[in-house]
Short mmCIF file of N, CA and C in Angstrom, two decimals:
data_model
loop_
_atom_site.label_atom_id
_atom_site.label_comp_id
_atom_site.label_asym_id
_atom_site.label_seq_id
_atom_site.Cartn_x
_atom_site.Cartn_y
_atom_site.Cartn_z
N MET A 1 -26.33 -16.74 32.33
CA MET A 1 -26.09 -15.62 31.44
C MET A 1 -24.69 -15.03 31.67
N LYS A 2 -24.30 -14.88 32.92
CA LYS A 2 -23.01 -14.34 33.26
C LYS A 2 -21.88 -15.23 32.71
N GLU A 3 -22.05 -16.53 32.79
CA GLU A 3 -21.07 -17.48 32.26
C GLU A 3 -20.96 -17.37 30.74
N ARG A 4 -22.08 -17.17 30.10
CA ARG A 4 -22.08 -17.05 28.64
C ARG A 4 -21.32 -15.80 28.20
N ILE A 5 -21.54 -14.70 28.87
CA ILE A 5 -20.83 -13.46 28.57
C ILE A 5 -19.34 -13.64 28.85
N LYS A 6 -19.03 -14.30 29.93
CA LYS A 6 -17.64 -14.57 30.30
C LYS A 6 -16.94 -15.41 29.23
N SER A 7 -17.66 -16.33 28.64
CA SER A 7 -17.06 -17.18 27.61
C SER A 7 -16.83 -16.42 26.30
N LEU A 8 -17.55 -15.31 26.09
CA LEU A 8 -17.37 -14.51 24.88
C LEU A 8 -16.24 -13.48 24.98
N VAL A 9 -15.81 -13.16 26.19
CA VAL A 9 -14.78 -12.14 26.41
C VAL A 9 -13.49 -12.43 25.63
N PRO A 10 -12.94 -13.64 25.64
CA PRO A 10 -11.72 -13.87 24.85
C PRO A 10 -11.90 -13.59 23.36
N TYR A 11 -13.05 -13.94 22.81
CA TYR A 11 -13.31 -13.70 21.39
C TYR A 11 -13.43 -12.21 21.10
N LEU A 12 -14.10 -11.49 21.97
CA LEU A 12 -14.21 -10.04 21.80
C LEU A 12 -12.84 -9.37 21.91
N LEU A 13 -12.02 -9.85 22.82
CA LEU A 13 -10.68 -9.32 22.99
C LEU A 13 -9.85 -9.56 21.72
N ILE A 14 -9.96 -10.74 21.13
CA ILE A 14 -9.25 -11.05 19.88
C ILE A 14 -9.70 -10.10 18.77
N ILE A 15 -10.98 -9.86 18.66
CA ILE A 15 -11.51 -8.95 17.64
C ILE A 15 -10.97 -7.54 17.85
N VAL A 16 -10.96 -7.06 19.08
CA VAL A 16 -10.46 -5.72 19.38
C VAL A 16 -8.98 -5.61 19.02
N VAL A 17 -8.21 -6.62 19.36
CA VAL A 17 -6.77 -6.60 19.05
C VAL A 17 -6.55 -6.59 17.54
N ILE A 18 -7.28 -7.42 16.81
CA ILE A 18 -7.13 -7.46 15.35
C ILE A 18 -7.50 -6.12 14.72
N VAL A 19 -8.58 -5.52 15.16
CA VAL A 19 -8.99 -4.21 14.62
C VAL A 19 -7.93 -3.16 14.95
N PHE A 20 -7.40 -3.18 16.16
CA PHE A 20 -6.35 -2.24 16.56
C PHE A 20 -5.13 -2.39 15.66
N ILE A 21 -4.70 -3.63 15.44
CA ILE A 21 -3.53 -3.89 14.60
C ILE A 21 -3.77 -3.38 13.18
N LYS A 22 -4.95 -3.65 12.63
CA LYS A 22 -5.26 -3.24 11.26
C LYS A 22 -5.34 -1.72 11.12
N ILE A 23 -5.86 -1.04 12.11
CA ILE A 23 -6.00 0.41 12.03
C ILE A 23 -4.68 1.13 12.27
N PHE A 24 -3.88 0.66 13.22
CA PHE A 24 -2.71 1.43 13.64
C PHE A 24 -1.35 0.83 13.30
N ILE A 25 -1.28 -0.46 12.98
CA ILE A 25 0.03 -1.07 12.83
C ILE A 25 0.28 -1.58 11.41
N VAL A 26 -0.42 -2.60 10.98
CA VAL A 26 -0.23 -3.15 9.63
C VAL A 26 -1.57 -3.50 9.01
N THR A 27 -1.59 -3.46 7.68
CA THR A 27 -2.78 -3.84 6.95
C THR A 27 -2.36 -4.29 5.55
N PRO A 28 -3.11 -5.19 4.94
CA PRO A 28 -2.78 -5.56 3.56
C PRO A 28 -3.22 -4.45 2.60
N ILE A 29 -2.49 -4.33 1.50
CA ILE A 29 -2.85 -3.36 0.47
C ILE A 29 -2.53 -3.97 -0.89
N LYS A 30 -3.40 -3.69 -1.85
CA LYS A 30 -3.28 -4.27 -3.19
C LYS A 30 -2.73 -3.23 -4.17
N VAL A 31 -1.81 -3.67 -5.02
CA VAL A 31 -1.24 -2.80 -6.05
C VAL A 31 -2.22 -2.72 -7.21
N ASN A 32 -2.57 -1.49 -7.59
CA ASN A 32 -3.41 -1.25 -8.76
C ASN A 32 -2.57 -0.50 -9.77
N GLY A 33 -2.52 -1.00 -10.97
CA GLY A 33 -1.79 -0.30 -12.02
C GLY A 33 -0.34 -0.75 -12.13
N GLU A 34 0.34 -0.15 -13.11
CA GLU A 34 1.68 -0.57 -13.49
C GLU A 34 2.76 0.43 -13.12
N SER A 35 2.43 1.45 -12.32
CA SER A 35 3.38 2.54 -12.08
C SER A 35 4.60 2.15 -11.27
N MET A 36 4.57 1.00 -10.59
CA MET A 36 5.74 0.58 -9.80
C MET A 36 6.47 -0.61 -10.40
N GLU A 37 6.11 -0.99 -11.63
CA GLU A 37 6.86 -2.08 -12.27
C GLU A 37 8.27 -1.59 -12.58
N PRO A 38 9.28 -2.39 -12.47
CA PRO A 38 9.31 -3.84 -12.28
C PRO A 38 9.30 -4.29 -10.82
N THR A 39 9.33 -3.35 -9.87
CA THR A 39 9.39 -3.73 -8.46
C THR A 39 8.11 -4.39 -7.99
N LEU A 40 6.98 -3.77 -8.30
CA LEU A 40 5.67 -4.29 -7.90
C LEU A 40 4.82 -4.49 -9.15
N HIS A 41 3.98 -5.50 -9.12
CA HIS A 41 3.12 -5.81 -10.26
C HIS A 41 1.66 -5.60 -9.90
N PRO A 42 0.82 -5.31 -10.91
CA PRO A 42 -0.61 -5.17 -10.62
C PRO A 42 -1.12 -6.42 -9.90
N LYS A 43 -1.96 -6.20 -8.91
CA LYS A 43 -2.61 -7.23 -8.10
C LYS A 43 -1.70 -7.86 -7.05
N ASP A 44 -0.42 -7.43 -6.94
CA ASP A 44 0.39 -7.87 -5.80
C ASP A 44 -0.32 -7.41 -4.53
N ILE A 45 -0.28 -8.22 -3.51
CA ILE A 45 -0.81 -7.82 -2.21
C ILE A 45 0.36 -7.73 -1.25
N MET A 46 0.46 -6.58 -0.61
CA MET A 46 1.59 -6.28 0.27
C MET A 46 1.12 -5.96 1.67
N ILE A 47 2.08 -5.96 2.58
CA ILE A 47 1.83 -5.50 3.94
C ILE A 47 2.25 -4.04 4.02
N LEU A 48 1.33 -3.20 4.45
CA LEU A 48 1.61 -1.79 4.68
C LEU A 48 1.90 -1.61 6.17
N ASN A 49 3.10 -1.17 6.48
CA ASN A 49 3.49 -0.91 7.86
C ASN A 49 3.09 0.53 8.21
N LYS A 50 1.95 0.66 8.86
CA LYS A 50 1.44 1.99 9.21
C LYS A 50 2.24 2.65 10.32
N SER A 51 2.93 1.86 11.11
CA SER A 51 3.68 2.40 12.25
C SER A 51 5.10 2.80 11.87
N ALA A 52 5.51 2.59 10.63
CA ALA A 52 6.90 2.84 10.21
C ALA A 52 7.34 4.28 10.46
N TYR A 53 6.43 5.22 10.34
CA TYR A 53 6.83 6.62 10.45
C TYR A 53 6.24 7.32 11.68
N TYR A 54 5.84 6.55 12.66
CA TYR A 54 5.37 7.17 13.90
C TYR A 54 6.51 7.91 14.60
N PHE A 55 7.72 7.34 14.55
CA PHE A 55 8.84 7.91 15.29
C PHE A 55 10.03 8.25 14.39
N SER A 56 9.85 8.14 13.09
CA SER A 56 10.91 8.49 12.15
C SER A 56 10.27 9.01 10.87
N ASP A 57 11.09 9.54 10.01
CA ASP A 57 10.61 10.09 8.74
C ASP A 57 10.92 9.12 7.60
N PRO A 58 10.19 9.24 6.50
CA PRO A 58 10.51 8.43 5.33
C PRO A 58 11.95 8.67 4.88
N LYS A 59 12.56 7.62 4.39
CA LYS A 59 13.94 7.68 3.88
C LYS A 59 13.91 7.61 2.35
N ARG A 60 15.00 8.07 1.74
CA ARG A 60 15.10 7.99 0.29
C ARG A 60 14.99 6.53 -0.15
N PHE A 61 14.21 6.29 -1.16
CA PHE A 61 13.96 5.01 -1.81
C PHE A 61 12.97 4.12 -1.05
N ASP A 62 12.42 4.58 0.08
CA ASP A 62 11.32 3.84 0.71
C ASP A 62 10.16 3.77 -0.27
N ILE A 63 9.44 2.67 -0.25
CA ILE A 63 8.20 2.56 -1.02
C ILE A 63 7.06 2.86 -0.05
N VAL A 64 6.29 3.89 -0.38
CA VAL A 64 5.26 4.38 0.53
C VAL A 64 3.88 4.33 -0.12
N VAL A 65 2.87 4.30 0.73
CA VAL A 65 1.49 4.38 0.27
C VAL A 65 0.99 5.78 0.63
N ILE A 66 0.43 6.44 -0.38
CA ILE A 66 0.01 7.84 -0.26
C ILE A 66 -1.51 7.92 -0.37
N SER A 67 -2.11 8.66 0.52
CA SER A 67 -3.55 8.89 0.48
C SER A 67 -3.85 10.09 -0.41
N MET A 68 -4.62 9.83 -1.46
CA MET A 68 -5.09 10.88 -2.35
C MET A 68 -6.61 10.97 -2.19
N PRO A 69 -7.24 12.02 -2.68
CA PRO A 69 -8.69 12.18 -2.45
C PRO A 69 -9.54 10.97 -2.84
N ASN A 70 -9.26 10.32 -3.95
CA ASN A 70 -10.12 9.23 -4.40
C ASN A 70 -9.43 7.88 -4.49
N GLU A 71 -8.17 7.81 -4.07
CA GLU A 71 -7.43 6.56 -4.22
C GLU A 71 -6.17 6.57 -3.36
N TYR A 72 -5.51 5.42 -3.33
CA TYR A 72 -4.20 5.30 -2.72
C TYR A 72 -3.19 5.10 -3.84
N LEU A 73 -2.03 5.73 -3.70
CA LEU A 73 -0.95 5.56 -4.66
C LEU A 73 0.24 4.92 -3.95
N ILE A 74 0.97 4.09 -4.68
CA ILE A 74 2.18 3.48 -4.15
C ILE A 74 3.34 4.04 -4.96
N LYS A 75 4.28 4.68 -4.28
CA LYS A 75 5.39 5.35 -4.96
C LYS A 75 6.68 5.18 -4.16
N ARG A 76 7.78 5.57 -4.78
CA ARG A 76 9.10 5.52 -4.13
C ARG A 76 9.52 6.94 -3.76
N VAL A 77 10.00 7.13 -2.55
CA VAL A 77 10.49 8.43 -2.10
C VAL A 77 11.84 8.70 -2.78
N ILE A 78 11.92 9.83 -3.45
CA ILE A 78 13.15 10.22 -4.14
C ILE A 78 13.77 11.44 -3.47
N GLY A 79 12.96 12.46 -3.19
CA GLY A 79 13.47 13.70 -2.61
C GLY A 79 12.96 13.93 -1.21
N LEU A 80 13.87 14.31 -0.32
CA LEU A 80 13.56 14.58 1.08
C LEU A 80 13.47 16.08 1.31
N PRO A 81 12.85 16.51 2.42
CA PRO A 81 12.73 17.94 2.69
C PRO A 81 14.08 18.66 2.64
N GLY A 82 14.08 19.81 1.96
CA GLY A 82 15.27 20.64 1.88
C GLY A 82 16.23 20.29 0.75
N GLU A 83 15.92 19.27 -0.04
CA GLU A 83 16.83 18.84 -1.10
C GLU A 83 16.44 19.42 -2.45
N ASN A 84 17.46 19.61 -3.30
CA ASN A 84 17.26 20.00 -4.68
C ASN A 84 17.42 18.73 -5.52
N ILE A 85 16.40 18.39 -6.31
CA ILE A 85 16.38 17.14 -7.07
C ILE A 85 16.41 17.43 -8.56
N LYS A 86 17.26 16.69 -9.28
CA LYS A 86 17.32 16.78 -10.74
C LYS A 86 17.58 15.39 -11.29
N TYR A 87 17.04 15.14 -12.48
CA TYR A 87 17.42 13.97 -13.28
C TYR A 87 18.01 14.49 -14.57
N ILE A 88 19.21 14.04 -14.86
CA ILE A 88 19.88 14.40 -16.11
C ILE A 88 20.42 13.11 -16.72
N ASP A 89 20.02 12.81 -17.94
CA ASP A 89 20.47 11.59 -18.64
C ASP A 89 20.26 10.34 -17.78
N ASN A 90 19.05 10.17 -17.26
CA ASN A 90 18.68 9.00 -16.44
C ASN A 90 19.45 8.88 -15.13
N THR A 91 20.03 9.96 -14.66
CA THR A 91 20.81 9.93 -13.43
C THR A 91 20.20 10.88 -12.42
N LEU A 92 20.04 10.41 -11.19
CA LEU A 92 19.50 11.21 -10.10
C LEU A 92 20.61 12.04 -9.48
N TYR A 93 20.33 13.33 -9.32
CA TYR A 93 21.24 14.23 -8.61
C TYR A 93 20.49 14.86 -7.44
N VAL A 94 21.08 14.74 -6.27
CA VAL A 94 20.52 15.35 -5.05
C VAL A 94 21.51 16.39 -4.58
N ASP A 95 21.07 17.65 -4.56
CA ASP A 95 21.94 18.77 -4.20
C ASP A 95 23.24 18.74 -5.01
N GLY A 96 23.11 18.39 -6.29
CA GLY A 96 24.25 18.38 -7.20
C GLY A 96 25.10 17.12 -7.16
N GLU A 97 24.82 16.22 -6.23
CA GLU A 97 25.61 14.99 -6.10
C GLU A 97 24.88 13.82 -6.75
N LYS A 98 25.62 13.06 -7.56
CA LYS A 98 25.06 11.89 -8.25
C LYS A 98 24.72 10.81 -7.21
N ILE A 99 23.49 10.28 -7.30
CA ILE A 99 23.02 9.25 -6.37
C ILE A 99 22.63 8.01 -7.17
N GLU A 100 23.13 6.87 -6.76
CA GLU A 100 22.80 5.59 -7.40
C GLU A 100 21.44 5.12 -6.90
N GLU A 101 20.54 4.79 -7.82
CA GLU A 101 19.22 4.28 -7.43
C GLU A 101 19.28 2.77 -7.21
N PRO A 102 18.38 2.23 -6.38
CA PRO A 102 18.44 0.80 -6.06
C PRO A 102 18.00 -0.12 -7.19
N ILE A 103 17.41 0.44 -8.23
CA ILE A 103 16.95 -0.35 -9.37
C ILE A 103 17.69 0.14 -10.61
N SER A 104 18.27 -0.77 -11.34
CA SER A 104 18.97 -0.37 -12.55
C SER A 104 18.02 -0.39 -13.74
N GLY A 105 18.38 0.35 -14.75
CA GLY A 105 17.62 0.33 -16.00
C GLY A 105 16.39 1.21 -16.01
N LEU A 106 16.22 2.08 -15.03
CA LEU A 106 15.07 2.97 -15.04
C LEU A 106 15.29 4.07 -16.09
N GLU A 107 14.26 4.34 -16.85
CA GLU A 107 14.31 5.40 -17.85
C GLU A 107 13.56 6.60 -17.30
N THR A 108 14.29 7.67 -17.00
CA THR A 108 13.68 8.87 -16.43
C THR A 108 14.00 10.07 -17.31
N ASP A 109 12.97 10.70 -17.83
CA ASP A 109 13.18 11.92 -18.62
C ASP A 109 13.85 12.97 -17.74
N ASP A 110 14.62 13.84 -18.37
CA ASP A 110 15.25 14.92 -17.62
C ASP A 110 14.17 15.69 -16.85
N PHE A 111 14.50 16.00 -15.59
CA PHE A 111 13.54 16.65 -14.71
C PHE A 111 14.32 17.52 -13.74
N ASP A 112 13.78 18.69 -13.46
CA ASP A 112 14.37 19.60 -12.49
C ASP A 112 13.27 20.02 -11.53
N ILE A 113 13.55 20.02 -10.26
CA ILE A 113 12.55 20.39 -9.25
C ILE A 113 11.97 21.78 -9.51
N GLU A 114 12.72 22.62 -10.21
CA GLU A 114 12.23 23.96 -10.52
C GLU A 114 10.99 23.92 -11.40
N GLU A 115 10.77 22.78 -12.10
CA GLU A 115 9.55 22.62 -12.89
C GLU A 115 8.31 22.60 -11.99
N LEU A 116 8.52 22.34 -10.71
CA LEU A 116 7.41 22.36 -9.75
C LEU A 116 7.33 23.70 -9.02
N GLY A 117 8.13 24.65 -9.48
CA GLY A 117 8.09 25.99 -8.90
C GLY A 117 8.83 26.11 -7.58
N ALA A 118 9.83 25.28 -7.37
CA ALA A 118 10.58 25.32 -6.10
C ALA A 118 12.06 25.08 -6.38
N THR A 119 12.89 25.52 -5.45
CA THR A 119 14.33 25.24 -5.56
C THR A 119 14.72 24.05 -4.68
N GLU A 120 13.81 23.68 -3.77
CA GLU A 120 14.05 22.51 -2.92
C GLU A 120 12.72 21.93 -2.46
N VAL A 121 12.77 20.68 -2.03
CA VAL A 121 11.56 20.04 -1.51
C VAL A 121 11.16 20.77 -0.23
N PRO A 122 9.89 21.21 -0.13
CA PRO A 122 9.46 21.96 1.05
C PRO A 122 9.55 21.14 2.34
N PHE A 123 9.61 21.85 3.45
CA PHE A 123 9.60 21.24 4.78
C PHE A 123 8.40 20.32 4.92
N ASP A 124 8.61 19.16 5.50
CA ASP A 124 7.56 18.17 5.77
C ASP A 124 6.88 17.65 4.51
N SER A 125 7.61 17.69 3.37
CA SER A 125 7.09 17.19 2.11
C SER A 125 8.14 16.32 1.44
N TYR A 126 7.69 15.57 0.42
CA TYR A 126 8.56 14.62 -0.26
C TYR A 126 8.28 14.65 -1.75
N LEU A 127 9.30 14.31 -2.54
CA LEU A 127 9.14 14.12 -3.96
C LEU A 127 9.13 12.61 -4.18
N VAL A 128 8.06 12.11 -4.81
CA VAL A 128 7.90 10.67 -5.02
C VAL A 128 7.73 10.38 -6.51
N LEU A 129 8.26 9.23 -6.94
CA LEU A 129 8.13 8.79 -8.32
C LEU A 129 7.78 7.31 -8.33
N GLY A 130 7.11 6.89 -9.38
CA GLY A 130 6.90 5.47 -9.60
C GLY A 130 8.14 4.89 -10.26
N ASP A 131 8.35 3.59 -10.13
CA ASP A 131 9.50 2.95 -10.76
C ASP A 131 9.32 2.84 -12.27
N ASN A 132 8.08 2.80 -12.73
CA ASN A 132 7.79 2.78 -14.16
C ASN A 132 7.60 4.24 -14.59
N ARG A 133 8.70 4.94 -14.77
CA ARG A 133 8.69 6.40 -14.91
C ARG A 133 7.89 6.89 -16.11
N ASP A 134 7.77 6.08 -17.15
CA ASP A 134 7.00 6.50 -18.33
C ASP A 134 5.50 6.34 -18.12
N ASN A 135 5.10 5.62 -17.08
CA ASN A 135 3.68 5.33 -16.86
C ASN A 135 3.35 5.48 -15.38
N SER A 136 3.60 6.67 -14.84
CA SER A 136 3.38 6.87 -13.41
C SER A 136 2.84 8.27 -13.13
N LEU A 137 1.75 8.31 -12.40
CA LEU A 137 1.23 9.58 -11.87
C LEU A 137 1.96 9.81 -10.55
N ASP A 138 2.81 10.81 -10.52
CA ASP A 138 3.65 11.02 -9.34
C ASP A 138 3.91 12.51 -9.14
N SER A 139 4.95 12.85 -8.39
CA SER A 139 5.22 14.25 -8.06
C SER A 139 5.45 15.13 -9.28
N ARG A 140 5.84 14.54 -10.38
CA ARG A 140 6.04 15.36 -11.58
C ARG A 140 4.74 16.00 -12.03
N GLU A 141 3.60 15.33 -11.75
CA GLU A 141 2.29 15.89 -12.08
C GLU A 141 1.54 16.37 -10.84
N LEU A 142 1.69 15.67 -9.73
CA LEU A 142 0.93 15.96 -8.52
C LEU A 142 1.59 17.01 -7.63
N GLY A 143 2.87 17.23 -7.82
CA GLY A 143 3.61 18.12 -6.93
C GLY A 143 4.13 17.35 -5.72
N PHE A 144 4.54 18.08 -4.72
CA PHE A 144 5.11 17.47 -3.53
C PHE A 144 4.03 16.78 -2.70
N ILE A 145 4.43 15.74 -2.00
CA ILE A 145 3.53 14.98 -1.14
C ILE A 145 3.86 15.31 0.30
N SER A 146 2.86 15.73 1.06
CA SER A 146 3.11 16.06 2.47
C SER A 146 3.22 14.78 3.30
N LYS A 147 3.94 14.88 4.40
CA LYS A 147 4.11 13.71 5.28
C LYS A 147 2.76 13.21 5.77
N ASP A 148 1.80 14.10 5.95
CA ASP A 148 0.46 13.71 6.40
C ASP A 148 -0.25 12.80 5.40
N GLN A 149 0.13 12.88 4.13
CA GLN A 149 -0.50 12.04 3.10
C GLN A 149 0.09 10.63 3.07
N ILE A 150 1.24 10.44 3.69
CA ILE A 150 1.91 9.13 3.65
C ILE A 150 1.32 8.25 4.76
N LEU A 151 0.69 7.16 4.34
CA LEU A 151 0.03 6.25 5.29
C LEU A 151 0.99 5.27 5.93
N GLY A 152 2.10 4.99 5.26
CA GLY A 152 3.06 4.05 5.82
C GLY A 152 3.99 3.53 4.74
N LYS A 153 4.79 2.55 5.14
CA LYS A 153 5.82 1.98 4.28
C LYS A 153 5.40 0.58 3.83
N ALA A 154 5.46 0.35 2.53
CA ALA A 154 5.19 -0.98 1.99
C ALA A 154 6.47 -1.80 2.13
N THR A 155 6.38 -2.93 2.81
CA THR A 155 7.60 -3.64 3.15
C THR A 155 7.68 -5.08 2.67
N PHE A 156 6.55 -5.68 2.34
CA PHE A 156 6.55 -7.12 2.15
C PHE A 156 5.43 -7.54 1.21
N ILE A 157 5.76 -8.34 0.20
CA ILE A 157 4.73 -8.90 -0.69
C ILE A 157 4.27 -10.22 -0.10
N ILE A 158 2.95 -10.38 0.06
CA ILE A 158 2.44 -11.65 0.59
C ILE A 158 1.76 -12.48 -0.48
N LEU A 159 1.25 -11.86 -1.53
CA LEU A 159 0.64 -12.59 -2.64
C LEU A 159 1.00 -11.90 -3.94
N PRO A 160 1.23 -12.62 -5.00
CA PRO A 160 1.18 -14.07 -5.13
C PRO A 160 2.37 -14.72 -4.42
N PHE A 161 2.22 -15.95 -4.06
CA PHE A 161 3.26 -16.66 -3.33
C PHE A 161 4.57 -16.73 -4.11
N SER A 162 4.49 -16.70 -5.43
CA SER A 162 5.70 -16.74 -6.25
C SER A 162 6.57 -15.49 -6.07
N ARG A 163 5.97 -14.40 -5.55
CA ARG A 163 6.72 -13.15 -5.31
C ARG A 163 6.83 -12.83 -3.82
N PHE A 164 6.54 -13.79 -2.97
CA PHE A 164 6.54 -13.62 -1.52
C PHE A 164 7.91 -13.13 -1.04
N GLY A 165 7.90 -12.07 -0.25
CA GLY A 165 9.17 -11.60 0.33
C GLY A 165 9.25 -10.10 0.42
N GLY A 166 10.37 -9.64 0.97
CA GLY A 166 10.61 -8.22 1.16
C GLY A 166 10.85 -7.51 -0.15
N ILE A 167 10.61 -6.20 -0.16
CA ILE A 167 10.83 -5.38 -1.34
C ILE A 167 11.83 -4.29 -1.03
N SER A 168 12.47 -3.79 -2.05
CA SER A 168 13.40 -2.67 -1.84
C SER A 168 13.31 -1.69 -2.98
#
């Protein structure tokens, strides 16, 4: 009996390590909906890096997974704590300075952070938008997203194989 238990220890250890990795480090996540097109497509499966923000904060243009009461949302970080965000004529302005977005051709209706009742993104919160601005439930409707709601950074598409690779 002792030998049998001893032979199971490596398998139990592997299971514990896999569960630890999935809970605290990385896990697969599936894209639902079209709010991140053209960057992400419905049914893409990505790797969510849960450890990305253990020792640092989200950066502008990171693609993050957000925990909402009944679902997970995948969005792009646009506004950081303390910043004033505006879109005028499809152009992003941060604290009055024009900022080039990493994706060209995005159509964004004029937007001012004051529409959310604030002059700047609150401490420990973020303004997030989908890349498909005409078809995205994001901060324009949901308001600011707290850092506690951000589960991690989406970094890599694993399926379908035709789209395999890093995202930006």
